[in-house]
Tab-separated table of C-alpha atoms and ligand atoms in Angstrom:
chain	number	residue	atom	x	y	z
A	16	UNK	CA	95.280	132.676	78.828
A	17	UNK	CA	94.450	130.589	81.735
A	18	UNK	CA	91.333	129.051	81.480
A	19	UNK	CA	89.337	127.891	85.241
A	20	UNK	CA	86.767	125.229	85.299
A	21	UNK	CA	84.653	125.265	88.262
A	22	UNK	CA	82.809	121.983	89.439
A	23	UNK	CA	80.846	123.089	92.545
A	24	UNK	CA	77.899	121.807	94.705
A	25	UNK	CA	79.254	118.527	95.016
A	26	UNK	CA	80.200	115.931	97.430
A	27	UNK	CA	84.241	115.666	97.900
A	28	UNK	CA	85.890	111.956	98.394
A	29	UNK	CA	89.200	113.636	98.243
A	30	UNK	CA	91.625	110.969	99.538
A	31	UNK	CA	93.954	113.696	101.348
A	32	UNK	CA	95.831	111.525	103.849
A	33	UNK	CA	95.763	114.947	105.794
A	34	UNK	CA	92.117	114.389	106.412
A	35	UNK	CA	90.367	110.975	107.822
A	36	UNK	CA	89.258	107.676	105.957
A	37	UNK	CA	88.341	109.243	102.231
A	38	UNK	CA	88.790	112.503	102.924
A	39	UNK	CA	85.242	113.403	102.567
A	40	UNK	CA	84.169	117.210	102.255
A	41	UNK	CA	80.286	118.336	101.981
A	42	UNK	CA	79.314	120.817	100.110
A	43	UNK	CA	82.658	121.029	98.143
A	44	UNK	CA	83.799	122.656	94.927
A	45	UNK	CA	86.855	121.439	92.932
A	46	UNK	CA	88.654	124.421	90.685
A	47	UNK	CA	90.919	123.118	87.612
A	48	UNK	CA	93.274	125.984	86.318
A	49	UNK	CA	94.917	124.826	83.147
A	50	UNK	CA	94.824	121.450	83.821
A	51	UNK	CA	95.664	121.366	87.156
A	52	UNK	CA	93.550	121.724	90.581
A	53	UNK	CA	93.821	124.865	91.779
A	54	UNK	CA	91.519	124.082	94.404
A	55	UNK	CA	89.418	121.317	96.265
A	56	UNK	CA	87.377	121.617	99.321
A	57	UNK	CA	84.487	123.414	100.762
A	58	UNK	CA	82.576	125.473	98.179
A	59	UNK	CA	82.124	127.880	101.030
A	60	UNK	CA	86.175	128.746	101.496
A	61	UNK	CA	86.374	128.938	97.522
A	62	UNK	CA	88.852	131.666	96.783
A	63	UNK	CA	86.704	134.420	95.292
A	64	UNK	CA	89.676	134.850	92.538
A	65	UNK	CA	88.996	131.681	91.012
A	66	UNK	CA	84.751	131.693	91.442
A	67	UNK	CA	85.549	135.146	89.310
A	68	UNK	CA	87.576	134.036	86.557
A	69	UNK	CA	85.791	130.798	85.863
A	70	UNK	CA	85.114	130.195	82.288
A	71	UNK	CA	82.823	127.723	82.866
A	72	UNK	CA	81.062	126.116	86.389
A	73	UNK	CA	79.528	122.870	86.426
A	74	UNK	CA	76.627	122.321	88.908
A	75	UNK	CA	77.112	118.820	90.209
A	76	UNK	CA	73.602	118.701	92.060
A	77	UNK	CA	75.096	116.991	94.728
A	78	UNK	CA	76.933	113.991	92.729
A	79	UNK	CA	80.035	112.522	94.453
A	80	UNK	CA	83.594	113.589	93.188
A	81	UNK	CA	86.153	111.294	93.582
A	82	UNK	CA	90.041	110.997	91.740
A	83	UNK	CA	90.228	109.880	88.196
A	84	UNK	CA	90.392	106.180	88.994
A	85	UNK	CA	93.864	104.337	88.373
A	86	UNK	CA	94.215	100.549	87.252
A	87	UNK	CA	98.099	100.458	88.350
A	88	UNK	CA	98.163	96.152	87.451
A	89	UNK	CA	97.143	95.430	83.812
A	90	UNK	CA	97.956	93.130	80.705
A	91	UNK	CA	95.537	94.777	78.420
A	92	UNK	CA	98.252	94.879	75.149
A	93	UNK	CA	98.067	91.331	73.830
A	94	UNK	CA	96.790	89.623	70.990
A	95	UNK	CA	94.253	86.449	70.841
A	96	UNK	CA	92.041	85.035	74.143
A	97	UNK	CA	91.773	82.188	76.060
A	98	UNK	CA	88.387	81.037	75.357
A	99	UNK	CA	88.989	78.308	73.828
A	100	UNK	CA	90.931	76.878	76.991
A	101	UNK	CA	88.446	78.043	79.596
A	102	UNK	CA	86.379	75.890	77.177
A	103	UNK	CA	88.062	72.798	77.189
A	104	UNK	CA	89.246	73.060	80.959
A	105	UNK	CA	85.128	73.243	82.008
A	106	UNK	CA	84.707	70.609	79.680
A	107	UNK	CA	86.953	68.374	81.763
A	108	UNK	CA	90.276	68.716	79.921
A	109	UNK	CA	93.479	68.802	81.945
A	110	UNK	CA	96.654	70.851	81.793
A	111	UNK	CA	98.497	68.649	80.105
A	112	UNK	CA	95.839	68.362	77.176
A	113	UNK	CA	95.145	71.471	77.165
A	114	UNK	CA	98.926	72.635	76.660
A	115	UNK	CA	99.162	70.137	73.888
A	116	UNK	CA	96.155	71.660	72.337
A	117	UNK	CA	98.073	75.025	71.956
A	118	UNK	CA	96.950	76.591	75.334
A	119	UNK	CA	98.732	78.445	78.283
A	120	UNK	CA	101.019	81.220	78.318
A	121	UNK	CA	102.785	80.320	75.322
A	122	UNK	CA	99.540	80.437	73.291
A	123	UNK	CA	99.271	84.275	74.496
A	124	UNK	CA	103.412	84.708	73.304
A	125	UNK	CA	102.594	83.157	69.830
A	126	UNK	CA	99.769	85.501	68.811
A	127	UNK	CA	101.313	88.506	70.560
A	128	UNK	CA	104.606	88.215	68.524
A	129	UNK	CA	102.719	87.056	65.547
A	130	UNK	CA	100.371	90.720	65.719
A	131	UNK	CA	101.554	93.848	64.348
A	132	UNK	CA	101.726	97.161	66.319
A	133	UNK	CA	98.839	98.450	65.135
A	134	UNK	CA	96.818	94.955	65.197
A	135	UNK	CA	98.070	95.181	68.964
A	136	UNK	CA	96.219	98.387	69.448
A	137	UNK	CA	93.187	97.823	68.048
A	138	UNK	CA	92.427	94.475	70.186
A	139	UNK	CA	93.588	96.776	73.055
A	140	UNK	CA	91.459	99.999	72.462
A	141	UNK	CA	88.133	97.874	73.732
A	142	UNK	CA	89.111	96.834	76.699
A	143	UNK	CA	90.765	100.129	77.463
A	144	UNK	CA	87.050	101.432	76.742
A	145	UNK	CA	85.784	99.683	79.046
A	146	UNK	CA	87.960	101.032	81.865
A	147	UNK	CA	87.384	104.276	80.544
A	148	UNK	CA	83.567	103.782	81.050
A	149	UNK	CA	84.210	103.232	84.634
A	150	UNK	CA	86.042	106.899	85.470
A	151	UNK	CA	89.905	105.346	85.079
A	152	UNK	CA	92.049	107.923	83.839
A	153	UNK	CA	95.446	106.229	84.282
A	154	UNK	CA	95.965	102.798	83.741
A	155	UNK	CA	99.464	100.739	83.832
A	156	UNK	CA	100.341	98.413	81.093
A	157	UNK	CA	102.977	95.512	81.296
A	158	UNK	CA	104.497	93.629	78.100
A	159	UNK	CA	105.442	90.358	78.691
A	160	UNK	CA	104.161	88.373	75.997
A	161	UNK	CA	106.837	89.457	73.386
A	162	UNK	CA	109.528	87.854	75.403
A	163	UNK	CA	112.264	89.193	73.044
A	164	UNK	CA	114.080	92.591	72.227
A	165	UNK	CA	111.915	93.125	69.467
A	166	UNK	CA	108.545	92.318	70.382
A	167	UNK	CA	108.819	93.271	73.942
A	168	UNK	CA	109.367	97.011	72.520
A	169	UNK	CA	106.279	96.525	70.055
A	170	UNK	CA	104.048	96.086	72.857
A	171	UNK	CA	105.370	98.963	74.704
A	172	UNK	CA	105.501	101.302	71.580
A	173	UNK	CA	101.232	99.846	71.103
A	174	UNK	CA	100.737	100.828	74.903
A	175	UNK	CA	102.092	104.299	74.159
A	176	UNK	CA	100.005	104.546	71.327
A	177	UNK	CA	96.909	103.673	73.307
A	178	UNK	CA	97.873	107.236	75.227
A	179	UNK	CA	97.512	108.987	71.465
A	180	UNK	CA	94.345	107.194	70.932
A	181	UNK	CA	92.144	108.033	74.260
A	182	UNK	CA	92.224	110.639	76.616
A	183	UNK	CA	94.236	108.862	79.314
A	184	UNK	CA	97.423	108.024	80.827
A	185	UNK	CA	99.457	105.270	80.140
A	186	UNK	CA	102.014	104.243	82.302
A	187	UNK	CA	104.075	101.371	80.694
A	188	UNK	CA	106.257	98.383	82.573
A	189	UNK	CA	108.458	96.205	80.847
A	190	UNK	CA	108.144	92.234	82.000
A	191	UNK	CA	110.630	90.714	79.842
A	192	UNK	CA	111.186	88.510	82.773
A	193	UNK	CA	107.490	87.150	82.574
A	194	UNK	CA	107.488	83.473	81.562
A	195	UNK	CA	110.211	81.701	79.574
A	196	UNK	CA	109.963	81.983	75.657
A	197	UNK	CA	110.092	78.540	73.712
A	198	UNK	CA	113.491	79.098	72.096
A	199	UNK	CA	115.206	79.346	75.326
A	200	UNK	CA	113.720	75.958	76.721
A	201	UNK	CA	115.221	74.503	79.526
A	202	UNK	CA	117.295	77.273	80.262
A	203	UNK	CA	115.979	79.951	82.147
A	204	UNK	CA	119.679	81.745	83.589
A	205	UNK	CA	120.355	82.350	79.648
A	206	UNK	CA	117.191	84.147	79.159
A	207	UNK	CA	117.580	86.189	82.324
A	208	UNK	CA	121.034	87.161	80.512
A	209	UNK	CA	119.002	87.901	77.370
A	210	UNK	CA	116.329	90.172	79.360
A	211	UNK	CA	119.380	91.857	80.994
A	212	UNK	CA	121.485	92.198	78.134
A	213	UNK	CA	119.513	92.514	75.307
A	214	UNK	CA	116.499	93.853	76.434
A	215	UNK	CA	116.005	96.259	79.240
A	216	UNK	CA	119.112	97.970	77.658
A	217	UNK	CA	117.316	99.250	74.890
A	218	UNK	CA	114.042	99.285	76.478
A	219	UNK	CA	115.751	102.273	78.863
A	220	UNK	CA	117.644	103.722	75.746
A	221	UNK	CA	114.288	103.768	73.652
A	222	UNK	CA	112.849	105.207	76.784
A	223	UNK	CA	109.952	102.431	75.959
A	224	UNK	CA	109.074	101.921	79.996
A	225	UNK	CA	108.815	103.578	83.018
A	226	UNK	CA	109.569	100.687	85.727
A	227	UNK	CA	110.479	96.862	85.056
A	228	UNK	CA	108.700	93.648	86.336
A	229	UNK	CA	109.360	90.288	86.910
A	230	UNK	CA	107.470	87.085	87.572
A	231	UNK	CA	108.858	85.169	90.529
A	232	UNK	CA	107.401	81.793	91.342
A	233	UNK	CA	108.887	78.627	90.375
A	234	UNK	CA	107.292	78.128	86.729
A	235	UNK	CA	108.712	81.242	86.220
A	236	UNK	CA	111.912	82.460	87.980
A	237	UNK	CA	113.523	82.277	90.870
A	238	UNK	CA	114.326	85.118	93.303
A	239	UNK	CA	118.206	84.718	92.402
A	240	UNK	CA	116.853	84.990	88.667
A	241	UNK	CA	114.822	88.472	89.701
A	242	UNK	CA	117.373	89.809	91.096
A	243	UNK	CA	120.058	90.047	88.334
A	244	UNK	CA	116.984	91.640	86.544
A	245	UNK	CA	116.349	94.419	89.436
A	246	UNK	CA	120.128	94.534	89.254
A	247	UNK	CA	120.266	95.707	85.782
A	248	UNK	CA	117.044	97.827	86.024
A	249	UNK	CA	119.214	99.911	88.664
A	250	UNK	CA	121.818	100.225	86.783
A	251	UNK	CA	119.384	101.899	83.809
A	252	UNK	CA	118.193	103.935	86.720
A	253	UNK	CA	114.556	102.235	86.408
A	254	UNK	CA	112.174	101.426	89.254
A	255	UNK	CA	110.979	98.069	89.817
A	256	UNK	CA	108.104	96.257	90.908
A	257	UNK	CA	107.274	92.144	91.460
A	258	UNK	CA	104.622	89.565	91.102
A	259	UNK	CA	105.185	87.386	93.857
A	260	UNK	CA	103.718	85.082	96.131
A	261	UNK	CA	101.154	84.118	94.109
A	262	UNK	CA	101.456	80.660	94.078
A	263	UNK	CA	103.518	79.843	96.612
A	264	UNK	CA	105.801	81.513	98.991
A	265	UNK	CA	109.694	82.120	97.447
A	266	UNK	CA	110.542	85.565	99.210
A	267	UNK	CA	109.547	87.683	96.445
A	268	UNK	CA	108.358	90.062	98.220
A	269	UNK	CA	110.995	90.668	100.304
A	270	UNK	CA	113.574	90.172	97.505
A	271	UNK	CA	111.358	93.482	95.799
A	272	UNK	CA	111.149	95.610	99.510
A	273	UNK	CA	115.205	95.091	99.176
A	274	UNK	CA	115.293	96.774	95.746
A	275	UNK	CA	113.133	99.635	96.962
A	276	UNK	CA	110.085	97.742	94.895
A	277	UNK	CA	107.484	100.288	93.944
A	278	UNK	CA	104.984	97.828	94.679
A	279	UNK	CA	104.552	93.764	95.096
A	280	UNK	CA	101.663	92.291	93.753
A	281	UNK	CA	99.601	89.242	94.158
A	282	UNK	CA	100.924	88.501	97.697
A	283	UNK	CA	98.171	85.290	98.479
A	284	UNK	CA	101.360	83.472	100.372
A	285	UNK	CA	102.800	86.697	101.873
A	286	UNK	CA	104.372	85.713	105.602
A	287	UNK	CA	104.819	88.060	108.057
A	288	UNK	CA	108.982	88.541	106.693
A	289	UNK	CA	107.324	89.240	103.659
A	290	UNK	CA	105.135	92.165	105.315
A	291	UNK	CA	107.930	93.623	107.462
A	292	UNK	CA	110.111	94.092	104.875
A	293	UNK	CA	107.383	95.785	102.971
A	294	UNK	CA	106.626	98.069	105.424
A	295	UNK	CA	110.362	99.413	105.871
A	296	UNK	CA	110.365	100.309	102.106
A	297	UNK	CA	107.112	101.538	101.813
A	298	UNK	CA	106.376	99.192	98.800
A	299	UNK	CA	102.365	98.835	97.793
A	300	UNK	CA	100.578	95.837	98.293
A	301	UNK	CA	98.651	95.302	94.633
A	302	UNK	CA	95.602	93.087	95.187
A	303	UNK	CA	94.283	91.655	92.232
A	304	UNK	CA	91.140	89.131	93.512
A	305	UNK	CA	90.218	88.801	89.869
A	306	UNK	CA	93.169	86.687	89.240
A	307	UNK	CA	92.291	84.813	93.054
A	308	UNK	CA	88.431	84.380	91.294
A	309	UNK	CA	89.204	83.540	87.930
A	310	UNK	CA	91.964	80.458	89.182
A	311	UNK	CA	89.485	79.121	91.937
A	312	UNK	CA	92.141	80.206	94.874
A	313	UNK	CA	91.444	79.611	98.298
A	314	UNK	CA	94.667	81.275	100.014
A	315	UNK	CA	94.173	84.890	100.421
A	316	UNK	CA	96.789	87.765	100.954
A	317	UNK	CA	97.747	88.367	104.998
A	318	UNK	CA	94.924	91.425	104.776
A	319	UNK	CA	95.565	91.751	108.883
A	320	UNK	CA	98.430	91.425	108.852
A	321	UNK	CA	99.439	94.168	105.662
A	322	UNK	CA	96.926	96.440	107.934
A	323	UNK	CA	98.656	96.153	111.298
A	324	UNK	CA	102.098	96.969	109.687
A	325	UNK	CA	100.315	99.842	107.572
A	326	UNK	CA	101.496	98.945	104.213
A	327	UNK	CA	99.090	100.630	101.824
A	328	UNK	CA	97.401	98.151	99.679
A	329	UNK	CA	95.988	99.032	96.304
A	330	UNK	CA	93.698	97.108	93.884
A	331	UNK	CA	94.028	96.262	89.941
A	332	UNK	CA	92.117	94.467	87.564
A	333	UNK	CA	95.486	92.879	86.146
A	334	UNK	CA	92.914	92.304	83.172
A	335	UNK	CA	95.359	89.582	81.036
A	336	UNK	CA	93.764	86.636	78.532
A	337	UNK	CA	94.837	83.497	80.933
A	338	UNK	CA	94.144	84.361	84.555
A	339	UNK	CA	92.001	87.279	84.817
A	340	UNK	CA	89.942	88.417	81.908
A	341	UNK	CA	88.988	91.339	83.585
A	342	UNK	CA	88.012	94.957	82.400
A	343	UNK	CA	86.084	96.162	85.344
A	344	UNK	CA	87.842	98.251	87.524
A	345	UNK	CA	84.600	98.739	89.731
A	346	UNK	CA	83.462	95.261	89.529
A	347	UNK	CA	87.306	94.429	91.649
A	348	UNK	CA	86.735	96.749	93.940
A	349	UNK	CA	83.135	94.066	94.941
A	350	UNK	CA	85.765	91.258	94.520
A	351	UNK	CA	88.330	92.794	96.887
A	352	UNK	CA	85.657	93.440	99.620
A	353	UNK	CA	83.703	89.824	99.276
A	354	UNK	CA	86.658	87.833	98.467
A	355	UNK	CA	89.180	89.405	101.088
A	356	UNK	CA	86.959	91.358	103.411
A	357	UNK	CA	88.758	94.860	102.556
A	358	UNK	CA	86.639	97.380	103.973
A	359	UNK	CA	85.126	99.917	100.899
A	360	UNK	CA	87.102	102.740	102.047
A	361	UNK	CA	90.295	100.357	101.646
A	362	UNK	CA	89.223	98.991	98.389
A	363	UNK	CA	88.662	102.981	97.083
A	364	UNK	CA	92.197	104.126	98.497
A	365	UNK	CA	93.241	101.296	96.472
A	366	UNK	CA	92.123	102.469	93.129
A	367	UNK	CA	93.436	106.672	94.230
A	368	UNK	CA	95.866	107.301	96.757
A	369	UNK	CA	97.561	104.259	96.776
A	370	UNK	CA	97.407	102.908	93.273
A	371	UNK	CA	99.062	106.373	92.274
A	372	UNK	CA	101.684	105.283	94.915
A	373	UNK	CA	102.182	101.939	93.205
A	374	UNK	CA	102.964	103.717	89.929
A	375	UNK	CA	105.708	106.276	91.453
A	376	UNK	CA	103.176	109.210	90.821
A	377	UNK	CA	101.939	109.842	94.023
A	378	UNK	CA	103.095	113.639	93.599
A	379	UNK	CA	100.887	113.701	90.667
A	380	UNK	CA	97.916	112.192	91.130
A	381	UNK	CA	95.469	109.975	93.028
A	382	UNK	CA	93.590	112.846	95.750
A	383	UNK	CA	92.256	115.817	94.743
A	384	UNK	CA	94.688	118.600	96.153
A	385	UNK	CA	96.245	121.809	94.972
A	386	UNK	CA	98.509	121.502	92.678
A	387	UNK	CA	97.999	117.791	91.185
A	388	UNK	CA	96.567	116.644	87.777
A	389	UNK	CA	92.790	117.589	87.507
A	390	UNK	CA	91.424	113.999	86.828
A	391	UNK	CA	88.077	113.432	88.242
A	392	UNK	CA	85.002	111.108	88.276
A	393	UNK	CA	81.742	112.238	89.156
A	394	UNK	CA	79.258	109.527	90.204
A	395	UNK	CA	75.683	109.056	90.258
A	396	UNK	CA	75.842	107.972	94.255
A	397	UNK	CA	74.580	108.484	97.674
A	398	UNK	CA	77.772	107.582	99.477
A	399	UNK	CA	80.752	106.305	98.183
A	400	UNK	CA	80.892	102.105	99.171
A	401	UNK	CA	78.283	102.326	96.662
A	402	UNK	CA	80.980	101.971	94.004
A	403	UNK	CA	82.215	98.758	95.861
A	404	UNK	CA	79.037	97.521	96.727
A	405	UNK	CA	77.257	97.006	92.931
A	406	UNK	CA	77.890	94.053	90.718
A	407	UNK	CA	77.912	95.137	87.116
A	408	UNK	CA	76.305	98.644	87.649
A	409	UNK	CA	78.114	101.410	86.704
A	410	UNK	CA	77.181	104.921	88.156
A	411	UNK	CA	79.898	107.235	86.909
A	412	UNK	CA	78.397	110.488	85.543
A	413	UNK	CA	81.209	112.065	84.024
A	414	UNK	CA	84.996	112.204	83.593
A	415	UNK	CA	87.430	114.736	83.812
A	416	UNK	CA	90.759	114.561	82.334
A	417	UNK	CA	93.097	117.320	82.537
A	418	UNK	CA	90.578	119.554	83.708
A	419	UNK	CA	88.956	118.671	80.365
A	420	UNK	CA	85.368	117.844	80.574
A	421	UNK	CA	84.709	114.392	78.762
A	422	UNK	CA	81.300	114.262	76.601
A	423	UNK	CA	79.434	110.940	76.996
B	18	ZN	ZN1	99.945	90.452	86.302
């Protein structure tokens, strides 16, 4: 039997490109009809079928009713923090101590591999909570600290399992080619053979990811280096996506546009090459200003230059332990406003439309239009920049997965 949930008397930030900026509709109803929207848009053009058959309608009072909100950058499978570094580097330590005391990447690859699944999980499930709390209903997560075969698919396998544990969708991205593990020292082409042979093989054959990352910057790899990983990504018939120009400016980003690159992110040395070729492939720019914050940065991402070409830009927490220990999703979208002067609209499209374009699941989700997944937040608002414009306040009334109406 079909069951129709009927949210009326609310206030619509639907994100339909068809309509302008957010898409806003007064006086709007949104219809979910197993699962699905059957209908969003002014209460008064409301099919009478579905105002009939409702099973149950939900009076908003006038609360705001925007998409589910999507994280589409985040490390939030891992084991251990980095507190004690952020310690010892206020305290006046430098790199070079603090990487002999144990710290950096490798400190984050140690733990991870040394964690079981289910220990991987359960240090996982909090910050996911706290996501959750904020109206995100679908939220990307990237290995990369396993740096094998083996552990590479354990922290896949625990981000799949965070899907069984919470009502939410996980979307998972393998990033074998993140940093270089300690038994491979000194030789970074023979662990890009590993992550090509060994890896995203049975990553695709496991069916562990749904897109494949890289990390290109030169203490990581080179764009050479990416490529024979995009190379054999295509060849498992996986999309793939880049973090690039982040610390300086190799041609990541046009290296990813060439490969059809879901999305770049980072992007703080983007050139105008960098945009173009962006623009031709319609690849997302991912903004993550936590990362810019929590690493003192001063160059930002080309943000006129990404508009003027119309490449859409999204936002993500890309919550990881070293260089962004983030697990508010609202408290980026402030960040991506003061720190790069995106307008709130942008910063909202960045976290809907355009992060569900990031992920390949545009089709799916992101607005609220006929026919896509029923994943809603309802806020506690007056108008929507609200969301960008408080620093640790979080308005969301309830969330909606599925149609499903989430108890507090
Ligand atoms: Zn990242």
């Amino acid at each position: 039997m079909t069951t129709t949930r009927l949210f009326r008397n609310a206030r619509l930030a639907t994100m339909d490109p068809a309509r302008n900026g957010l898409g806003i509709v007064e006086k709007g109803a949104v219809a979910a009809e197993d699962g699905r929207i059957a209908y969003a848009g002014p209460e008064a053009d409301l099919p009478s079928s579905l105002a009939v058959t409702a099973s149950e309608i939900i009076d908003c009072e006038g609360r705001w009713i925007t998409p589910g909100l999507i994280d589409c950058h985040t490390h939030i499978v891992h084991a251990g923090n980095r507190a004690h570094e952020f310690e010892l580097r206020l305290n006046g330590a430098t790199y070079e101590e603090i990487a002999r005391a144990g710290g950096g990447i490798l400190s984050t690859v140690n733990a991870t591999r040394a964690a079981s699944e289910a220990e991987l999980v359960a240090s996982a499930l909090p910050r996911l909570d706290a996501l959750i709390a904020e109206g995100v209903t679908t939220i990307e997560v990237k290995s990369g600290y396993g740096l094998d075969r083996e552990n590479e698919a354990k922290m896949l396998r625990a981000a799949a399992r965070l899907a069984a544990e919470r009502d939410v969708s996980i979307v998972r991205t393998c990033l074998g080619a993140h940093a270089l593990p300690p038994e491979f020292a000194g030789d970074k082409d023979a662990y890009i053979e590993d992550v090509c042979r060994n890896q995203l093989p049975f990553v695709a054959k496991e069916h562990l990811a749904d897109a494949v990352d890289g990390f290109c910057e030169r203490i990581a790899f080179s764009p050479e280096q990416i490529a024979r990983v995009f190379d054999a990504a295509r060849a498992h018939g996986l999309p793939v996506k880049l973090h690039a120009e982040q610390l300086s400016n190799l041609g990541g980003a046009a290296l990813a546009a060439r490969y059809g690159a879901l999305s770049a992110d980072h992007l703080e040395y983007l050139d105008e090459t960098g945009v173009a070729a962006m623009s031709k492939s319609g690849t997302v720019a991912v903004l993550l200003p936590g990362a810019f914050y929590f690493l003192k940065e001063t160059q930002k991402p080309p943000v006129a230059l990404l508009r003027r070409a119309g490449v859409p830009i999204a936002i993500a927490t890309d919550c990881n332990p070293g260089s962004s220990p983030l697990t508010s999703l609202l408290l980026t979208l402030n960040m991506a406003c003061t720190l790069f002067a995106l307008t709130p609209d942008e910063t909202l499209l960045g976290v809907t439309r355009n992060a569900a374009k990031a992920l390949g699941l545009q089709r799916e989700i992101g607005t609220l239009e006929a026919g896509k997944r029923c994943d809603l937040a309802i806020w506690e608002i007056d108008r929507p920049a609200e969301l960008a414009y408080r620093i640790g306040f979080n308005p969301l009334w309830r969330r909606v997965r599925n149609g499903q109406w989430q108890s507090r």
